[in-house]
CSV table of C-alpha atoms in Angstrom, one decimal:
chain,number,residue,atom,x,y,z
N,1,MET,CA,-49.9,60.2,56.0
N,2,GLY,CA,-52.9,59.8,58.2
N,3,GLY,CA,-55.2,57.0,59.4
N,4,VAL,CA,-59.0,57.3,59.9
N,5,GLN,CA,-61.0,54.9,61.9
N,6,VAL,CA,-64.4,54.5,60.4
N,7,GLY,CA,-65.5,51.1,61.8
N,8,ASP,CA,-68.8,49.6,60.6
N,9,LEU,CA,-69.1,52.1,57.7
N,10,LEU,CA,-70.8,50.2,54.8
N,11,LEU,CA,-69.5,50.5,51.2
N,12,PRO,CA,-72.4,51.6,49.0
N,13,GLY,CA,-74.0,48.7,47.2
N,14,VAL,CA,-71.4,46.2,48.6
N,15,ALA,CA,-71.9,43.8,51.6
N,16,ALA,CA,-68.6,44.9,53.1
N,17,GLU,CA,-67.5,47.1,56.1
N,18,VAL,CA,-64.8,49.7,56.0
N,19,ASP,CA,-62.5,49.5,59.1
N,20,GLN,CA,-59.8,52.0,58.2
N,21,VAL,CA,-58.9,54.6,55.5
N,22,VAL,CA,-55.3,55.7,55.0
N,23,LEU,CA,-54.7,58.8,52.9
N,24,THR,CA,-51.4,59.7,51.2
N,25,ASP,CA,-50.4,62.1,48.5
N,26,VAL,CA,-50.7,59.5,45.7
N,27,GLU,CA,-52.8,56.7,47.1
N,28,VAL,CA,-55.9,55.9,49.2
N,29,ARG,CA,-55.7,52.6,51.2
N,30,VAL,CA,-58.9,51.2,52.5
N,31,ALA,CA,-59.1,48.3,55.0
N,32,VAL,CA,-62.3,46.2,54.4
N,33,ARG,CA,-63.9,43.1,55.8
N,34,SER,CA,-66.9,41.1,54.8
N,35,GLY,CA,-70.2,42.2,56.4
N,36,ALA,CA,-72.2,39.0,55.6
N,37,VAL,CA,-73.1,36.5,58.2
N,38,SER,CA,-72.8,33.5,55.8
N,39,ALA,CA,-71.8,32.7,52.3
N,40,ALA,CA,-73.0,30.1,49.8
N,41,CYS,CA,-70.7,27.2,48.7
N,42,PRO,CA,-70.0,27.5,45.0
N,43,GLY,CA,-70.1,23.7,44.7
N,44,CYS,CA,-73.4,22.7,46.3
N,45,GLY,CA,-75.0,26.1,47.1
N,46,ARG,CA,-75.3,25.4,50.8
N,47,ARG,CA,-74.7,28.4,53.0
N,48,SER,CA,-72.1,28.2,55.7
N,49,SER,CA,-70.9,30.6,58.5
N,50,ARG,CA,-68.2,28.3,59.9
N,51,VAL,CA,-64.9,30.1,59.4
N,52,HIS,CA,-61.9,27.9,58.5
N,53,CYS,CA,-59.3,30.7,58.3
N,54,TYR,CA,-58.7,34.3,57.3
N,55,TYR,CA,-56.4,35.6,54.5
N,56,GLN,CA,-55.5,39.0,53.0
N,57,ARG,CA,-56.5,40.1,49.5
N,58,THR,CA,-55.5,43.3,47.8
N,59,LEU,CA,-57.8,44.9,45.2
N,60,THR,CA,-57.4,47.9,42.9
N,61,ASP,CA,-60.4,50.2,42.7
N,62,ARG,CA,-61.3,53.3,40.7
N,63,PRO,CA,-59.2,56.3,41.5
N,64,VAL,CA,-60.5,59.1,43.7
N,65,ALA,CA,-59.5,62.7,43.2
N,66,GLY,CA,-56.5,61.7,41.1
N,67,ARG,CA,-55.3,59.2,43.8
N,68,ARG,CA,-55.0,55.4,43.3
N,69,VAL,CA,-57.2,53.3,45.5
N,70,ARG,CA,-56.0,50.1,47.1
N,71,ILE,CA,-58.5,47.9,49.0
N,72,GLY,CA,-57.1,45.5,51.6
N,73,LEU,CA,-59.8,42.9,52.1
N,74,ARG,CA,-59.7,40.6,55.1
N,75,ALA,CA,-61.3,37.6,53.3
N,76,ARG,CA,-62.6,34.4,54.9
N,77,ARG,CA,-62.3,30.8,53.9
N,78,LEU,CA,-65.4,28.9,55.1
N,79,VAL,CA,-66.1,25.3,55.7
N,80,CYS,CA,-68.9,23.6,53.7
N,81,GLY,CA,-71.2,21.7,56.0
N,82,ASN,CA,-72.4,19.4,53.2
N,83,GLY,CA,-70.7,16.0,53.6
N,84,HIS,CA,-71.5,15.0,50.0
N,85,CYS,CA,-69.9,18.2,48.5
N,86,ASP,CA,-66.6,17.9,46.8
N,87,ARG,CA,-65.4,21.2,48.3
N,88,ARG,CA,-64.3,20.9,51.9
N,89,THR,CA,-63.6,24.7,52.1
N,90,PHE,CA,-64.3,27.6,49.9
N,91,ALA,CA,-63.3,31.2,49.6
N,92,GLU,CA,-66.0,33.8,50.3
N,93,GLN,CA,-66.7,36.2,47.4
N,94,ILE,CA,-68.3,39.6,48.1
N,95,PRO,CA,-71.0,40.4,45.5
N,96,GLY,CA,-70.2,43.6,43.7
N,97,LEU,CA,-66.6,43.7,44.9
N,98,THR,CA,-64.7,40.5,44.2
N,99,HIS,CA,-64.5,37.6,41.9
N,100,ARG,CA,-62.3,34.5,42.1
N,101,HIS,CA,-58.6,35.3,41.5
N,102,ALA,CA,-59.5,38.9,40.6
N,103,ARG,CA,-57.1,41.7,41.6
N,104,ARG,CA,-59.5,44.5,40.6
N,105,THR,CA,-62.9,45.4,41.8
N,106,ASP,CA,-66.0,44.8,39.6
N,107,ALA,CA,-66.4,48.5,39.2
N,108,LEU,CA,-62.9,49.1,37.9
N,109,THR,CA,-63.2,46.1,35.5
N,110,THR,CA,-66.3,47.6,34.1
N,111,GLN,CA,-64.6,50.9,33.6
N,112,LEU,CA,-61.7,49.3,31.8
N,113,THR,CA,-63.9,47.3,29.6
N,114,ASN,CA,-65.8,50.4,28.5
N,115,VAL,CA,-62.6,52.2,27.7
N,116,ALA,CA,-61.3,49.2,25.7
N,117,LEU,CA,-64.5,49.0,23.7
N,118,PHE,CA,-64.5,52.7,22.7
N,119,LEU,CA,-60.7,53.3,22.2
N,120,GLY,CA,-59.0,49.8,21.9
N,121,GLY,CA,-55.7,48.9,23.3
N,122,ARG,CA,-52.9,51.5,23.0
N,123,PRO,CA,-55.3,54.6,22.9
N,124,GLY,CA,-57.2,53.2,25.8
N,125,THR,CA,-54.0,52.6,27.8
N,126,ARG,CA,-52.9,56.3,27.2
N,127,LEU,CA,-56.2,57.6,28.4
N,128,LEU,CA,-56.2,55.4,31.5
N,129,GLN,CA,-52.7,56.6,32.4
N,130,ARG,CA,-54.1,60.2,32.5
N,131,MET,CA,-56.8,58.9,34.8
N,132,THR,CA,-54.2,57.4,37.2
N,133,ILE,CA,-55.0,53.8,36.3
N,134,ASP,CA,-52.1,51.5,35.6
N,135,THR,CA,-52.8,48.9,32.9
N,136,CYS,CA,-51.5,47.8,29.5
N,137,LYS,CA,-53.0,47.2,26.1
N,138,ASP,CA,-53.0,43.4,26.5
N,139,THR,CA,-55.1,43.7,29.5
N,140,LEU,CA,-57.7,45.8,27.7
N,141,LEU,CA,-57.7,43.3,24.8
N,142,ARG,CA,-58.3,40.4,27.1
N,143,LEU,CA,-61.2,42.2,28.7
N,144,ILE,CA,-62.8,42.6,25.2
N,145,ARG,CA,-62.2,38.9,24.4
N,146,ARG,CA,-63.9,37.8,27.7
N,147,LEU,CA,-67.1,39.6,26.7
N,148,PRO,CA,-69.9,37.2,25.7
N,149,LEU,CA,-70.8,37.3,22.1
N,150,PRO,CA,-74.2,38.8,21.3
N,151,SER,CA,-76.9,36.5,19.9
N,152,SER,CA,-77.3,37.0,16.2
N,153,GLY,CA,-80.7,35.5,15.9
N,154,PRO,CA,-82.0,34.0,12.6
N,155,VAL,CA,-79.8,34.6,9.6
N,156,PRO,CA,-81.7,34.1,6.4
N,157,HIS,CA,-78.9,35.7,4.3
N,158,LEU,CA,-75.5,34.3,5.1
N,159,GLY,CA,-72.1,35.3,3.8
N,160,VAL,CA,-69.2,33.0,4.0
N,161,ASP,CA,-65.5,33.4,3.2
N,162,ASP,CA,-62.1,32.2,4.4
N,163,PHE,CA,-59.3,34.1,6.1
N,164,ALA,CA,-55.7,33.2,7.0
N,165,VAL,CA,-54.9,32.4,10.6
N,166,ARG,CA,-51.3,31.8,9.4
N,167,ARG,CA,-50.9,32.6,5.8
N,168,GLY,CA,-50.1,29.6,3.6
N,169,ARG,CA,-50.7,27.1,6.4
N,170,THR,CA,-53.8,27.5,8.6
N,171,TYR,CA,-57.1,29.0,7.3
N,172,ALA,CA,-60.5,29.4,9.0
N,173,THR,CA,-64.0,30.4,7.9
N,174,ILE,CA,-65.9,33.6,8.9
N,175,LEU,CA,-69.7,33.8,8.6
N,176,ILE,CA,-71.4,37.1,8.1
N,177,ASP,CA,-75.0,38.2,8.5
N,178,MET,CA,-75.5,40.0,5.1
N,179,ALA,CA,-78.4,42.0,6.5
N,180,THR,CA,-76.3,43.7,9.2
N,181,HIS,CA,-72.8,43.0,7.8
N,182,HIS,CA,-71.7,41.8,11.2
N,183,PRO,CA,-69.7,38.6,11.8
N,184,ILE,CA,-71.8,35.9,13.6
N,185,ASP,CA,-69.5,32.9,13.8
N,186,VAL,CA,-66.0,31.6,13.0
N,187,LEU,CA,-65.3,28.0,12.0
N,188,ALA,CA,-62.1,26.3,12.8
N,189,ASP,CA,-61.3,25.3,9.2
N,190,ARG,CA,-62.8,25.7,5.7
N,191,ALA,CA,-63.8,22.2,5.1
N,192,ALA,CA,-67.2,21.3,3.5
N,193,ASP,CA,-68.2,19.1,6.3
N,194,THR,CA,-67.7,21.8,9.0
N,195,PHE,CA,-69.7,24.3,7.0
N,196,ALA,CA,-72.4,21.8,6.3
N,197,SER,CA,-72.7,21.0,10.0
N,198,TRP,CA,-73.2,24.6,10.9
N,199,LEU,CA,-75.9,25.0,8.2
N,200,ARG,CA,-77.8,22.0,9.6
N,201,ASP,CA,-78.1,23.8,12.9
N,202,HIS,CA,-79.5,26.9,11.1
N,203,PRO,CA,-82.2,25.8,8.8
N,204,GLU,CA,-83.4,29.4,8.4
N,205,VAL,CA,-80.7,30.2,5.9
N,206,ARG,CA,-82.2,30.9,2.5
N,207,ILE,CA,-79.3,32.6,0.6
N,208,VAL,CA,-75.6,31.7,0.8
N,209,CYS,CA,-73.3,34.5,-0.5
N,210,ARG,CA,-69.9,32.9,-1.1
N,211,ASP,CA,-66.8,33.0,-3.3
N,212,ARG,CA,-65.9,30.3,-5.9
N,213,ALA,CA,-64.4,27.9,-3.5
N,214,GLY,CA,-65.6,24.3,-4.1
N,215,SER,CA,-65.7,23.4,-0.4
N,216,TYR,CA,-68.2,26.1,0.4
N,217,ARG,CA,-70.3,25.0,-2.6
N,218,ASP,CA,-70.4,21.4,-1.5
N,219,GLY,CA,-71.1,22.3,2.1
N,220,ALA,CA,-74.0,24.5,1.2
N,221,GLN,CA,-75.5,21.8,-1.0
N,222,VAL,CA,-75.3,19.3,1.7
N,223,GLY,CA,-76.1,21.4,4.8
N,224,ALA,CA,-78.7,23.8,3.2
N,225,PRO,CA,-80.1,22.3,0.1
N,226,GLN,CA,-83.1,24.8,0.3
N,227,ALA,CA,-80.7,27.7,0.1
N,228,MET,CA,-79.9,29.6,-3.1
N,229,GLN,CA,-76.1,30.1,-3.7
N,230,VAL,CA,-74.9,33.4,-5.1
N,231,ALA,CA,-71.5,34.9,-5.8
N,232,ASP,CA,-70.6,38.0,-3.8
N,233,ALA,CA,-69.9,41.4,-5.5
N,234,TRP,CA,-66.3,41.6,-4.4
N,235,HIS,CA,-65.3,38.3,-5.9
N,236,LEU,CA,-67.2,39.1,-9.2
N,237,LEU,CA,-65.3,42.4,-9.6
N,238,ASN,CA,-62.0,40.8,-8.5
N,239,ASN,CA,-62.5,38.0,-11.1
N,240,LEU,CA,-63.4,40.5,-13.8
N,241,ALA,CA,-60.3,42.6,-13.0
N,242,GLN,CA,-58.1,39.5,-13.2
N,243,ALA,CA,-59.6,38.5,-16.5
N,244,VAL,CA,-59.1,42.1,-18.0
N,245,GLU,CA,-55.5,42.0,-16.7
N,246,ARG,CA,-54.8,38.6,-18.5
N,247,VAL,CA,-56.3,39.9,-21.7
N,248,ILE,CA,-54.2,43.1,-21.7
N,249,GLY,CA,-51.1,41.1,-20.8
N,250,ARG,CA,-51.6,38.8,-23.8
N,251,HIS,CA,-52.0,41.8,-26.2
N,252,ARG,CA,-49.4,44.0,-24.7
N,253,VAL,CA,-47.2,43.8,-27.9
N,254,ASP,CA,-50.1,45.4,-29.8
N,255,LEU,CA,-49.9,48.6,-27.8
N,256,ARG,CA,-48.2,51.2,-30.1
N,257,GLN,CA,-48.2,54.1,-27.7
N,258,PRO,CA,-46.6,54.3,-24.2
N,259,LEU,CA,-49.2,54.1,-21.5
N,260,THR,CA,-49.8,57.2,-19.3
N,261,SER,CA,-50.0,57.3,-15.5
N,262,HIS,CA,-52.6,59.1,-13.5
N,263,ASP,CA,-50.8,62.5,-13.7
N,264,GLY,CA,-50.6,62.4,-17.6
N,265,ARG,CA,-46.9,61.5,-17.8
N,266,THR,CA,-45.7,59.1,-20.5
N,267,GLU,CA,-42.9,56.6,-20.1
N,268,ASP,CA,-40.5,58.9,-21.9
N,269,GLY,CA,-41.0,61.8,-19.5
N,270,LEU,CA,-43.3,64.0,-21.6
N,271,SER,CA,-46.5,65.3,-20.1
N,272,PHE,CA,-50.0,65.8,-21.7
N,273,GLU,CA,-51.8,69.1,-21.7
N,274,ASP,CA,-55.5,69.9,-21.8
N,275,GLY,CA,-57.3,68.1,-24.6
N,276,ASP,CA,-54.2,66.0,-25.6
N,277,ARG,CA,-55.8,62.6,-24.8
N,278,GLU,CA,-58.8,63.3,-27.0
N,279,GLU,CA,-56.7,64.4,-30.1
N,280,LEU,CA,-56.6,61.5,-32.6
N,281,ASP,CA,-55.4,61.1,-36.1
N,282,ILE,CA,-57.6,60.1,-39.1
N,283,HIS,CA,-57.1,56.5,-38.2
N,284,GLY,CA,-58.3,56.9,-34.7
N,285,ARG,CA,-54.8,56.6,-33.2
N,286,PRO,CA,-53.3,59.1,-30.7
N,287,ARG,CA,-51.0,61.7,-32.3
N,288,PRO,CA,-47.4,62.0,-31.2
N,289,LEU,CA,-46.8,64.6,-28.5
N,290,VAL,CA,-44.0,66.4,-30.4
N,291,SER,CA,-46.1,66.9,-33.6
N,292,ARG,CA,-49.1,68.0,-31.6
N,293,THR,CA,-47.0,70.6,-29.7
N,294,ARG,CA,-45.5,72.0,-32.9
N,295,ASP,CA,-48.9,72.3,-34.6
N,296,ARG,CA,-50.4,73.9,-31.6
N,297,HIS,CA,-47.6,76.4,-31.2
N,298,GLN,CA,-47.9,77.4,-34.8
N,299,GLN,CA,-51.7,77.8,-34.6
N,300,ILE,CA,-51.6,80.0,-31.5
N,301,HIS,CA,-48.9,82.3,-32.9
N,302,GLU,CA,-50.7,82.6,-36.2
N,303,ARG,CA,-53.9,83.7,-34.5
N,304,ILE,CA,-52.0,86.1,-32.2
N,305,GLU,CA,-50.5,87.8,-35.3
N,306,ARG,CA,-54.0,88.2,-36.7
N,307,GLY,CA,-55.0,90.0,-33.6
N,308,ASP,CA,-57.2,87.4,-31.9
N,309,SER,CA,-57.4,87.5,-28.1
N,310,LEU,CA,-56.1,84.7,-25.9
N,311,ARG,CA,-59.6,84.1,-24.6
N,312,ALA,CA,-60.9,83.5,-28.1
N,313,ILE,CA,-58.0,81.3,-29.0
N,314,ALA,CA,-58.5,79.2,-25.8
N,315,ARG,CA,-62.2,78.9,-26.6
N,316,ASP,CA,-61.8,77.8,-30.2
N,317,LEU,CA,-58.9,75.4,-29.5
N,318,LYS,CA,-60.6,74.1,-26.4
N,319,LEU,CA,-57.6,74.8,-24.2
N,320,SER,CA,-57.2,76.4,-20.9
N,321,ARG,CA,-56.0,80.0,-20.5
N,322,GLY,CA,-52.8,78.9,-18.8
N,323,THR,CA,-51.9,76.6,-21.7
N,324,VAL,CA,-52.5,79.3,-24.3
N,325,ASN,CA,-50.5,81.8,-22.2
N,326,ARG,CA,-47.5,79.4,-22.0
N,327,PHE,CA,-47.6,78.7,-25.7
N,328,ALA,CA,-47.9,82.5,-26.5
N,329,GLN,CA,-44.9,83.3,-24.3
N,330,ALA,CA,-42.6,80.7,-26.0
N,331,ALA,CA,-41.0,82.3,-29.0
N,332,GLU,CA,-39.8,78.9,-30.2
N,333,VAL,CA,-41.5,75.5,-29.9
N,334,ASP,CA,-38.1,74.0,-28.8
N,335,GLU,CA,-38.6,75.8,-25.5
N,336,LEU,CA,-41.8,74.0,-24.8
N,337,LEU,CA,-40.4,70.6,-25.9
N,338,LEU,CA,-37.2,71.1,-23.8
N,339,ALA,CA,-39.3,72.0,-20.7
N,340,ALA,CA,-41.6,69.0,-21.2
N,341,ILE,CA,-38.7,66.5,-21.7
N,342,HIS,CA,-36.7,67.7,-18.7
N,343,ARG,CA,-39.6,68.5,-16.4
N,344,PRO,CA,-38.7,66.8,-13.0
N,345,ALA,CA,-41.0,64.1,-11.6
N,346,LEU,CA,-41.2,62.5,-8.2
N,347,ILE,CA,-40.2,59.1,-9.6
N,348,ASP,CA,-37.0,60.3,-11.4
N,349,ASP,CA,-34.8,58.8,-8.8
N,350,TYR,CA,-36.5,55.4,-9.1
N,351,ARG,CA,-37.2,55.3,-12.8
N,352,VAL,CA,-34.4,52.8,-13.6
N,353,TYR,CA,-35.5,50.5,-10.8
N,354,LEU,CA,-39.1,50.6,-11.9
N,355,HIS,CA,-38.2,49.8,-15.5
N,356,HIS,CA,-36.1,47.0,-14.2
N,357,ARG,CA,-39.0,45.6,-12.3
């Protein structure tokens, strides 16, 4: 450990003077004092140089060469000379270095904010630990929340929808600029009066893209009668899907064949091959899998006995070469049916539970 006397050395861009620098293996401690003659009172703006007392502040700065930096600031509390000011004394703040109640320098706060914006909470914390900066994810998220919201400007095309603050109990409203797809405001509830009040303050709205909620309809009619109301695409597709689901549910008893999943398996464990889904009987209904397998096995073996090549058989029957090879290698059709019925699936262990649900 060593001490270095550097009196009257100015910090770059900061109205402070460095009195001492102490270097250790893991840390750099810097003793700093204010270099300004006077400071402005935050209450009335009158400048004062009359010192009431001194006190010590400790600030964390950006690391240097892998070492943490601690700044020990000898701060001043000054007396306001304005007799009509509510503040009798005030703490001096050094521009570019300190803020009220801050334990970090402005430069370190800016660096933490940039990391939080690019990486977020936990990833940003892991990166900062590699940079020898001790912080936590909650600190990074607080820095993001403190940032001022950018001005959205005029919003002629407005999107509105609700979201759950606490599902089933508390709901709020989010407003979206449909031109940029960026959120522009959040309302405390989803009442029609709240939405109408916001629209009165934004007369430039010409189109309101909303869901089917009656409160948003009433709020748009009252607050923006000049705007045209349209339904957004997501709710249209969602309503269509719900309607189709209800219709299928009502006519489920009319389904004569088991439904297939995305991998071609039926509810009884059999699997479809190439071209099976397009094979229909004379009445336009799907043919049973077992009968199709027997007919296909017979056709392939009859053509093999005639001397046709597997390539020609696959082309004429519109099957893949692998399917034709498998049928050709099976001497009996029962081998194919047995393999199809007992073919293992990923959901075998859960099949009973799924049928129960």
